Short mmCIF file of C-alpha atoms in Angstrom, two decimals:
data_model
loop_
_atom_site.label_atom_id
_atom_site.label_comp_id
_atom_site.label_asym_id
_atom_site.label_seq_id
_atom_site.Cartn_x
_atom_site.Cartn_y
_atom_site.Cartn_z
CA MET A 140 107.53 51.93 105.15
CA LYS A 141 108.98 49.92 102.27
CA ILE A 142 105.47 49.22 100.99
CA ILE A 143 104.66 52.98 101.02
CA ARG A 144 107.90 53.85 99.17
CA HIS A 145 107.20 51.20 96.52
CA PHE A 146 103.64 52.51 96.11
CA LEU A 147 104.78 56.14 95.64
CA THR A 148 107.44 55.06 93.17
CA LEU A 149 104.85 53.16 91.16
CA VAL A 150 102.50 56.19 91.11
CA PHE A 151 105.32 58.47 89.93
CA ILE A 152 106.33 56.06 87.14
CA LEU A 153 102.73 55.70 85.96
CA ALA A 154 102.27 59.48 85.96
CA LEU A 155 105.25 60.14 83.72
CA PRO A 156 103.73 58.97 80.44
CA ILE A 157 100.46 60.74 81.25
CA SER A 158 102.28 64.06 81.83
CA GLY A 159 104.33 63.50 78.72
CA ALA A 160 101.20 62.71 76.75
CA ALA A 161 99.53 65.90 78.03
CA GLN A 162 102.57 67.93 77.00
CA GLY A 163 102.52 66.26 73.62
CA MET A 164 98.85 67.10 73.12
CA TYR A 165 99.52 70.70 74.13
CA GLU A 166 102.32 71.06 71.58
CA GLN A 167 100.16 69.43 68.93
CA HIS A 168 97.31 71.90 69.55
CA ILE A 169 99.69 74.88 69.47
CA SER A 170 101.25 73.66 66.23
CA SER A 171 97.82 73.10 64.68
CA GLY A 172 96.60 76.51 65.83
CA LEU A 173 99.60 78.33 64.35
CA SER A 174 99.25 76.45 61.07
CA ASN A 175 95.55 77.34 60.78
CA LEU A 176 96.26 80.93 61.83
CA GLU A 177 98.76 81.25 58.98
CA LYS A 178 96.18 79.81 56.57
CA LYS A 179 93.59 82.27 57.98
CA ASP A 180 91.34 79.41 59.05
CA TYR A 181 90.42 81.25 62.23
CA LYS A 182 87.70 78.87 63.42
CA ALA A 183 90.06 75.89 63.32
CA ALA A 184 92.82 77.95 64.94
CA GLU A 185 90.45 79.06 67.71
CA GLU A 186 89.48 75.46 68.46
CA ALA A 187 93.13 74.40 68.58
CA PHE A 188 94.20 77.19 70.95
CA ARG A 189 91.20 76.59 73.23
CA ALA A 190 92.18 72.92 73.33
CA ALA A 191 95.75 73.94 74.23
CA LEU A 192 94.44 76.06 77.09
CA LYS A 193 92.49 73.06 78.43
CA GLU A 194 95.77 71.18 78.63
CA SER A 195 97.57 74.17 80.19
CA PRO A 196 95.06 76.77 81.49
CA ASP A 197 97.63 79.42 82.48
CA ASP A 198 99.87 79.10 79.44
CA TYR A 199 101.00 82.49 78.12
CA LYS A 200 101.49 81.39 74.52
CA ALA A 201 98.05 79.79 74.15
CA THR A 202 96.38 82.76 75.88
CA LEU A 203 98.06 85.26 73.56
CA TYR A 204 97.36 83.34 70.34
CA LEU A 205 93.72 82.75 71.25
CA GLY A 206 93.39 86.49 71.85
CA ILE A 207 94.98 87.16 68.44
CA VAL A 208 92.62 84.76 66.64
CA LEU A 209 89.54 86.22 68.34
CA ASN A 210 90.81 89.69 67.45
CA ARG A 211 91.03 88.67 63.79
CA GLU A 212 87.45 87.37 64.02
CA GLY A 213 86.25 90.64 65.55
CA ASP A 214 85.15 88.86 68.73
CA LYS A 215 85.00 91.12 71.83
CA GLU A 216 86.15 88.15 73.92
CA SER A 217 89.64 88.75 72.54
CA GLN A 218 90.05 91.68 74.91
CA SER A 219 89.99 89.52 78.04
CA TYR A 220 92.57 87.06 76.66
CA LEU A 221 94.88 89.83 75.44
CA LYS A 222 94.60 91.65 78.78
CA LYS A 223 95.42 88.41 80.60
CA ALA A 224 98.43 87.87 78.34
CA LEU A 225 99.57 91.46 79.03
CA LEU A 226 99.39 90.83 82.77
CA MET A 227 101.61 87.78 82.29
CA ASN A 228 104.14 89.75 80.24
CA PRO A 229 103.65 93.55 80.12
CA GLN A 230 106.83 93.99 78.05
CA ASP A 231 105.66 91.92 75.05
CA PRO A 232 105.35 94.19 71.98
CA GLN A 233 103.09 91.71 70.15
CA THR A 234 100.45 91.80 72.89
CA ASN A 235 100.53 95.61 72.99
CA LEU A 236 100.18 95.71 69.21
CA GLN A 237 97.17 93.39 69.26
CA LEU A 238 95.45 95.42 71.99
CA GLY A 239 96.07 98.53 69.92
CA ILE A 240 94.40 96.86 66.93
CA TYR A 241 91.48 95.78 69.13
CA TYR A 242 90.78 99.38 70.26
CA TYR A 243 91.49 100.82 66.81
CA ASN A 244 88.81 98.58 65.27
CA ARG A 245 86.35 99.93 67.84
CA SER A 246 87.38 103.58 67.27
CA VAL A 247 88.74 103.97 70.82
CA TYR A 248 91.71 105.89 69.48
CA PRO A 249 93.28 107.22 72.74
CA GLU A 250 93.60 103.65 74.08
CA ALA A 251 94.81 102.35 70.72
CA LYS A 252 97.45 105.09 70.48
CA ASP A 253 98.87 104.21 73.91
CA TYR A 254 99.27 100.53 73.01
CA PHE A 255 100.78 101.24 69.58
CA GLU A 256 103.30 103.66 71.07
CA THR A 257 104.23 101.11 73.73
CA ALA A 258 104.77 98.42 71.07
CA ILE A 259 107.11 100.78 69.19
CA GLU A 260 108.97 101.68 72.38
CA LEU A 261 109.43 98.03 73.39
CA ALA A 262 110.55 96.79 69.97
CA PRO A 263 111.86 99.58 67.72
CA ASN A 264 112.78 98.60 64.16
CA SER A 265 110.77 95.38 64.40
CA GLU A 266 107.78 94.02 62.48
CA TYR A 267 105.60 95.01 65.44
CA SER A 268 106.80 98.63 65.44
CA VAL A 269 106.33 98.87 61.65
CA GLU A 270 102.72 97.70 61.88
CA ALA A 271 102.03 99.90 64.91
CA SER A 272 103.41 102.93 63.04
CA LYS A 273 101.04 102.24 60.13
CA TYR A 274 98.05 102.29 62.47
CA LEU A 275 99.28 105.51 64.11
CA GLN A 276 99.47 107.13 60.67
CA LYS A 277 95.91 106.02 59.96
CA MET A 278 94.76 107.53 63.25
CA THR A 279 96.58 110.79 62.51
CA LYS A 280 94.73 111.00 59.22
CA THR A 281 91.41 110.21 60.92
CA ALA A 282 92.05 112.81 63.61
CA ALA A 283 92.89 115.38 60.94
CA GLU A 284 89.45 114.80 59.42
CA LYS A 285 87.78 115.60 62.78
CA PRO A 286 89.53 118.49 64.50
CA TRP A 287 86.68 119.18 66.94
CA ARG A 288 85.35 117.42 70.02
CA VAL A 289 82.46 117.95 72.43
CA ASP A 290 82.31 116.61 76.01
CA ALA A 291 79.14 116.72 78.08
CA ALA A 292 78.16 115.57 81.56
CA ALA A 293 74.95 115.65 83.58
CA GLY A 294 74.26 114.31 87.03
CA MET A 295 73.41 114.80 90.69
CA GLN A 296 75.49 115.67 93.75
CA TYR A 297 74.86 115.56 97.48
CA ASP A 298 77.02 118.10 99.31
CA SER A 299 77.29 117.97 103.11
CA ASN A 300 78.61 121.54 103.33
CA VAL A 301 77.35 123.59 100.42
CA ILE A 302 78.22 127.09 101.52
CA LEU A 303 81.95 127.05 100.94
CA GLY A 304 83.32 129.57 98.51
CA PRO A 305 86.45 128.98 96.45
CA ASP A 306 89.67 129.04 98.49
CA ASN A 307 87.76 128.83 101.80
CA ALA A 308 86.10 132.25 101.61
CA PRO A 309 84.37 133.55 104.76
CA LEU A 310 80.91 132.09 105.07
CA PRO A 311 77.68 134.13 105.33
CA GLU A 312 76.43 134.34 108.91
CA GLY A 313 73.93 131.62 109.84
CA ILE A 314 74.07 129.80 106.51
CA SER A 315 77.26 127.71 106.66
CA ARG A 316 77.42 123.96 107.15
CA LYS A 317 74.15 123.19 105.39
CA ALA A 318 73.66 120.18 103.13
CA ASP A 319 71.77 120.06 99.86
CA TRP A 320 71.25 118.15 96.62
CA SER A 321 72.10 119.78 93.31
CA GLY A 322 71.88 118.97 89.64
CA VAL A 323 75.02 119.61 87.62
CA LEU A 324 75.44 120.27 83.91
CA TYR A 325 78.78 120.54 82.11
CA LEU A 326 79.54 121.16 78.45
CA LYS A 327 82.91 121.67 76.74
CA GLY A 328 83.75 122.15 73.08
CA GLN A 329 87.23 122.31 71.60
CA TYR A 330 88.69 122.81 68.15
CA ASP A 331 92.20 122.08 66.83
CA PHE A 332 92.79 125.07 64.57
CA LEU A 333 96.48 124.19 63.97
CA SER A 334 97.74 120.62 63.85
CA SER A 335 100.75 118.71 62.56
CA GLN A 336 102.78 115.69 63.64
CA VAL A 337 104.75 117.75 66.19
CA PHE A 338 102.60 120.83 66.83
CA LYS A 339 99.00 121.44 67.88
CA SER A 340 96.97 124.44 69.03
CA THR A 341 93.47 124.07 70.46
CA VAL A 342 90.82 126.57 71.50
CA SER A 343 88.10 125.55 73.94
CA TYR A 344 85.08 126.85 75.78
CA SER A 345 83.32 125.22 78.74
CA VAL A 346 80.22 125.93 80.80
CA TYR A 347 79.48 124.54 84.29
CA GLN A 348 76.13 125.03 86.05
CA SER A 349 74.93 123.73 89.42
CA LEU A 350 71.26 123.95 90.44
CA HIS A 351 70.53 123.38 94.14
CA THR A 352 67.18 122.11 95.33
CA LYS A 353 67.04 124.45 98.37
CA LEU A 354 70.05 126.77 98.46
CA SER A 355 69.52 128.38 95.08
CA ASP A 356 71.40 131.53 96.12
CA PHE A 357 74.53 129.39 95.84
CA ASN A 358 74.05 127.99 92.36
CA ILE A 359 77.38 128.28 90.57
CA SER A 360 77.81 129.31 86.92
CA GLN A 361 81.32 129.05 85.52
CA HIS A 362 82.51 129.91 82.00
CA VAL A 363 86.07 129.16 80.86
CA ALA A 364 87.67 130.03 77.53
CA GLY A 365 91.04 128.45 76.85
CA LEU A 366 93.96 128.21 74.45
CA ASP A 367 96.35 125.24 74.60
CA THR A 368 99.46 124.68 72.49
CA SER A 369 101.80 121.69 72.46
CA PHE A 370 105.08 121.14 70.66
CA GLU A 371 106.94 117.83 70.48
CA LEU A 372 110.60 118.71 70.91
CA SER A 373 111.61 115.04 70.61
CA LYS A 374 110.21 111.59 71.37
CA GLN A 375 111.13 112.19 75.00
CA LEU A 376 110.13 115.86 75.44
CA MET A 377 106.79 117.62 75.01
CA LEU A 378 106.47 121.36 75.66
CA ARG A 379 103.03 122.81 76.40
CA GLY A 380 101.61 126.26 77.00
CA ALA A 381 98.12 127.18 78.20
CA TYR A 382 95.99 130.26 78.80
CA ALA A 383 92.50 130.39 80.33
CA PHE A 384 90.00 133.11 81.13
CA GLU A 385 87.41 132.21 83.77
CA TYR A 386 84.23 133.98 84.87
CA VAL A 387 82.13 132.83 87.86
CA TRP A 388 78.68 133.75 89.17
CA VAL A 389 77.29 132.63 92.55
CA GLY A 390 73.50 132.87 92.49
CA SER A 391 72.70 135.97 90.45
CA ASP A 392 75.85 137.86 91.54
CA ARG A 393 79.22 138.05 89.88
CA TYR A 394 81.82 136.33 92.09
CA ASP A 395 85.18 136.55 90.31
CA TYR A 396 87.03 136.49 87.03
CA ALA A 397 90.58 135.23 86.47
CA HIS A 398 93.40 134.91 83.94
CA THR A 399 95.71 131.88 84.14
CA VAL A 400 98.79 131.26 82.02
CA GLY A 401 101.70 128.84 82.24
CA PRO A 402 104.08 126.43 80.52
CA SER A 403 104.72 122.76 81.28
CA LEU A 404 107.26 120.17 80.15
CA THR A 405 106.52 116.45 79.87
CA ILE A 406 109.55 114.15 80.02
CA ASN A 407 109.12 110.56 78.82
CA GLU A 408 111.78 108.52 80.58
CA GLY A 409 110.65 105.21 79.04
CA MET A 410 109.63 101.89 80.63
CA GLY A 411 106.35 103.42 81.79
CA PHE A 412 107.94 106.42 83.55
CA SER A 413 107.18 110.06 82.71
CA SER A 414 107.32 113.40 84.52
CA ASP A 415 105.48 116.72 84.27
CA VAL A 416 107.20 119.91 85.38
CA TYR A 417 104.90 122.93 85.38
CA TYR A 418 104.45 126.57 86.35
CA SER A 419 101.34 128.73 86.37
CA TYR A 420 100.50 132.35 87.08
CA ARG A 421 96.92 133.23 88.00
CA TRP A 422 95.47 136.68 88.59
CA THR A 423 91.98 136.81 90.12
CA ARG A 424 89.64 139.74 90.60
CA PHE A 425 87.11 138.98 93.35
CA ILE A 426 83.87 140.98 93.32
CA ASN A 427 81.82 142.06 96.34
CA ALA A 428 78.22 140.84 96.63
CA ASP A 429 75.45 140.80 99.25
CA LEU A 430 76.55 137.44 100.68
CA PHE A 431 80.30 138.10 100.19
CA GLN A 432 80.65 141.76 101.09
CA ASP A 433 84.44 141.76 101.57
CA ASN A 434 85.19 139.42 98.69
CA SER A 435 87.43 141.96 96.93
CA ASP A 436 89.96 141.73 99.81
CA ARG A 437 91.16 138.49 98.22
CA THR A 438 91.95 140.02 94.81
CA GLY A 439 95.51 139.24 93.77
CA SER A 440 97.85 136.73 92.11
CA ASN A 441 99.02 133.18 92.63
CA ASN A 442 102.33 131.69 91.48
CA LEU A 443 102.59 127.90 91.42
CA VAL A 444 105.40 125.52 90.51
CA GLY A 445 105.23 121.71 90.73
CA ILE A 446 106.33 118.33 89.49
CA THR A 447 104.36 115.11 88.98
CA GLN A 448 105.85 111.66 88.41
CA HIS A 449 103.81 109.06 86.49
CA ILE A 450 104.49 105.33 86.62
CA SER A 451 102.57 102.97 84.32
CA VAL A 452 102.47 99.19 84.67
CA GLY A 453 101.14 97.98 81.34
CA LYS A 454 97.89 99.75 80.51
CA MET A 455 95.95 98.65 83.57
CA VAL A 456 97.75 100.41 86.42
CA GLU A 457 99.06 103.95 86.65
CA ALA A 458 100.44 105.61 89.76
CA ARG A 459 101.22 109.30 90.15
CA PHE A 460 102.67 111.41 92.92
CA GLY A 461 104.13 114.85 93.20
CA TYR A 462 104.75 118.11 94.99
CA ALA A 463 103.70 121.71 94.35
CA PHE A 464 104.47 125.03 95.98
CA ASP A 465 102.24 128.07 95.52
CA LYS A 466 102.37 131.63 96.80
CA ASP A 467 99.20 133.70 96.97
CA SER A 468 99.52 137.51 97.10
CA THR A 469 96.31 139.39 97.93
CA ARG A 470 94.97 142.90 98.55
CA LYS A 471 94.66 142.18 102.30
CA ASP A 472 97.63 140.30 103.70
CA PHE A 473 95.54 138.05 105.99
CA TRP A 474 94.36 136.26 102.80
CA ALA A 475 97.89 135.80 101.43
CA TYR A 476 99.69 132.51 102.06
CA ASP A 477 102.51 130.13 101.17
CA GLY A 478 101.29 126.61 100.34
CA ASN A 479 103.07 123.26 100.24
CA ARG A 480 101.11 120.41 98.67
CA GLY A 481 101.97 116.72 98.37
CA PHE A 482 99.70 114.33 96.51
CA ALA A 483 99.43 110.78 95.20
CA GLY A 484 96.98 108.91 93.00
CA LEU A 485 96.39 105.44 91.61
CA THR A 486 94.30 104.48 88.57
CA VAL A 487 93.45 100.83 87.96
CA LYS A 488 91.66 99.42 84.90
CA PRO A 489 90.83 95.79 85.76
CA VAL A 490 88.81 95.51 82.52
CA GLN A 491 88.55 97.78 79.51
CA THR A 492 85.18 99.19 80.51
CA LEU A 493 85.99 99.95 84.17
CA SER A 494 88.36 102.51 85.67
CA VAL A 495 88.98 103.00 89.41
CA ASP A 496 90.82 106.12 90.59
CA LEU A 497 92.06 106.82 94.13
CA TYR A 498 93.55 110.18 95.12
CA GLY A 499 94.92 111.73 98.31
CA GLU A 500 96.41 115.15 99.06
CA TYR A 501 98.10 116.95 101.96
CA TYR A 502 98.11 120.76 101.72
CA ASP A 503 99.80 123.01 104.32
CA ARG A 504 98.98 126.73 104.13
CA ASP A 505 100.80 129.38 106.17
CA TYR A 506 99.01 132.73 105.99
CA SER A 507 100.82 136.06 106.18
CA GLY A 508 98.73 138.58 108.08
CA ILE A 509 96.69 138.60 111.28
CA SER A 510 93.10 137.52 110.71
CA PRO A 511 90.50 140.09 111.88
CA LEU A 512 88.26 137.19 112.93
CA SER A 513 90.63 135.91 115.64
CA GLY A 514 93.51 138.35 116.06
CA THR A 515 95.98 135.56 115.17
CA VAL A 516 97.83 134.43 112.05
CA ARG A 517 95.88 131.70 110.30
CA HIS A 518 97.33 128.25 109.60
CA ASP A 519 95.42 125.51 107.71
CA ILE A 520 96.23 121.88 107.04
CA ILE A 521 93.92 120.41 104.39
CA HIS A 522 93.46 116.66 103.81
CA THR A 523 91.64 115.70 100.61
CA TYR A 524 90.60 112.21 99.47
CA SER A 525 88.57 111.01 96.50
CA LEU A 526 87.37 107.78 94.91
CA THR A 527 86.05 107.71 91.34
CA LEU A 528 84.54 104.75 89.47
CA ALA A 529 83.95 105.11 85.73
CA ASN A 530 82.19 102.43 83.70
CA LYS A 531 81.90 102.64 79.91
CA LEU A 532 78.36 101.97 78.82
CA SER A 533 79.31 102.40 75.15
CA GLU A 534 82.17 103.85 73.14
CA ARG A 535 80.83 107.38 73.72
CA CYS A 536 78.95 107.13 77.01
CA SER A 537 80.12 106.40 80.58
CA LEU A 538 78.60 106.19 84.06
CA VAL A 539 80.76 107.91 86.70
CA LEU A 540 80.36 107.55 90.48
CA GLY A 541 82.41 109.71 92.82
CA GLN A 542 83.04 110.28 96.50
CA PHE A 543 85.00 113.33 97.64
CA TYR A 544 86.02 114.23 101.21
CA VAL A 545 87.99 117.18 102.54
CA ARG A 546 89.01 117.98 106.11
CA ASN A 547 90.32 121.48 106.70
CA LYS A 548 92.04 121.76 110.09
CA SER A 549 92.43 125.43 110.93
CA ASN A 550 93.51 127.28 114.06
CA ILE A 551 90.59 129.66 113.42
CA ASP A 552 87.15 128.15 114.09
CA GLU A 553 85.45 129.93 111.18
CA PHE A 554 87.68 128.07 108.72
CA ASP A 555 87.70 124.66 110.39
CA TYR A 556 85.33 122.34 108.54
CA LYS A 557 84.56 118.95 106.98
CA ARG A 558 82.96 118.44 103.59
CA ALA A 559 81.77 115.35 101.70
CA ILE A 560 80.35 115.25 98.17
CA THR A 561 78.73 112.17 96.62
CA SER A 562 78.08 112.33 92.89
CA ILE A 563 76.68 110.33 89.98
CA PHE A 564 77.15 111.46 86.37
CA ILE A 565 76.52 110.38 82.83
CA THR A 566 79.29 111.60 80.51
CA MET A 567 79.20 111.77 76.72
CA ARG A 568 81.85 112.43 74.09
CA PHE A 569 81.19 113.36 70.47
#
């Protein structure tokens, strides 16, 4: 035993100067890197910080400074180092500033804006907040030069239960629960006709079209015209108001048209926390057609009030959860209901080009009148789940894969169903 203790003591003593030497080399590389960074000799600084990381692979300081140097050189590799540094310390304003600069230089302004605003929030009245504010001013000027935007999407969907009308409408006899493929086209244009630092008004128009391979009588055409206005009451409060007019065709028949209006208030609590409180009023006129002969029975209004809490961890993870209550009043009382909905979602961005979104919802609907289909009062419990993967192919183009599943448990057989939709889309933004 004495021999073993003497051997371990000798190994420990011999290791001390080696560890000390390694630490000394690390400090020397860091010092050299900072000196060359100040002199704008980025190649020499890059070599020094890479050498420091070899001595200490998980060192925060070396990771951050290598990301900064690569950012100055315009190297895309800087993103991975800056993201790694942000994971190590999400509250560092310098890292948020550098990520903002990275996205700004690549014209990804929404991402850049988020990082700049976080840098200002974390370190107000600092050199980082001053520089971040300058970039935000540049972006405001750039945005003012381009007040319009166009979004487009095209793709395919496989639907396991095509013949389901909006809000679980009664299904045509002998056609329900059929699957089909469809092509989907979506186009939306919007224009900021009033804009300032605290106020913005936007008009928009969107068109949605589905084209089924077999069930063409159920192709959906949707047109929506909208007006959105936002007003920044303070750095913590944002007031919004929205109006939309919607018109829908199913096949060659008119299905419904609707007016929706409502205000919302966004509260920024800081430290990655924010809340949305909202209300909406919707009036819908349903129109009878050959396949939906009693569709007009559902004509009426819907009042909805809800709250959503957002929690952000850096820029890579965002959680959301909330509750909403809605009351539907219809021409025939067996379509009217009171609804209670709870929901939660999680968005993860492991790398800048990839976004993963998970969502789940529980919706309890108590109907008012006795259904003529069963002679009982209807009660539905709806479970909804979705998974969406979005991968940026370029600054303007993304590939989006989605899986949607809904299970409607109803005490009336005609409304009890399962539905799954698998989709693949290419999205574009101009």
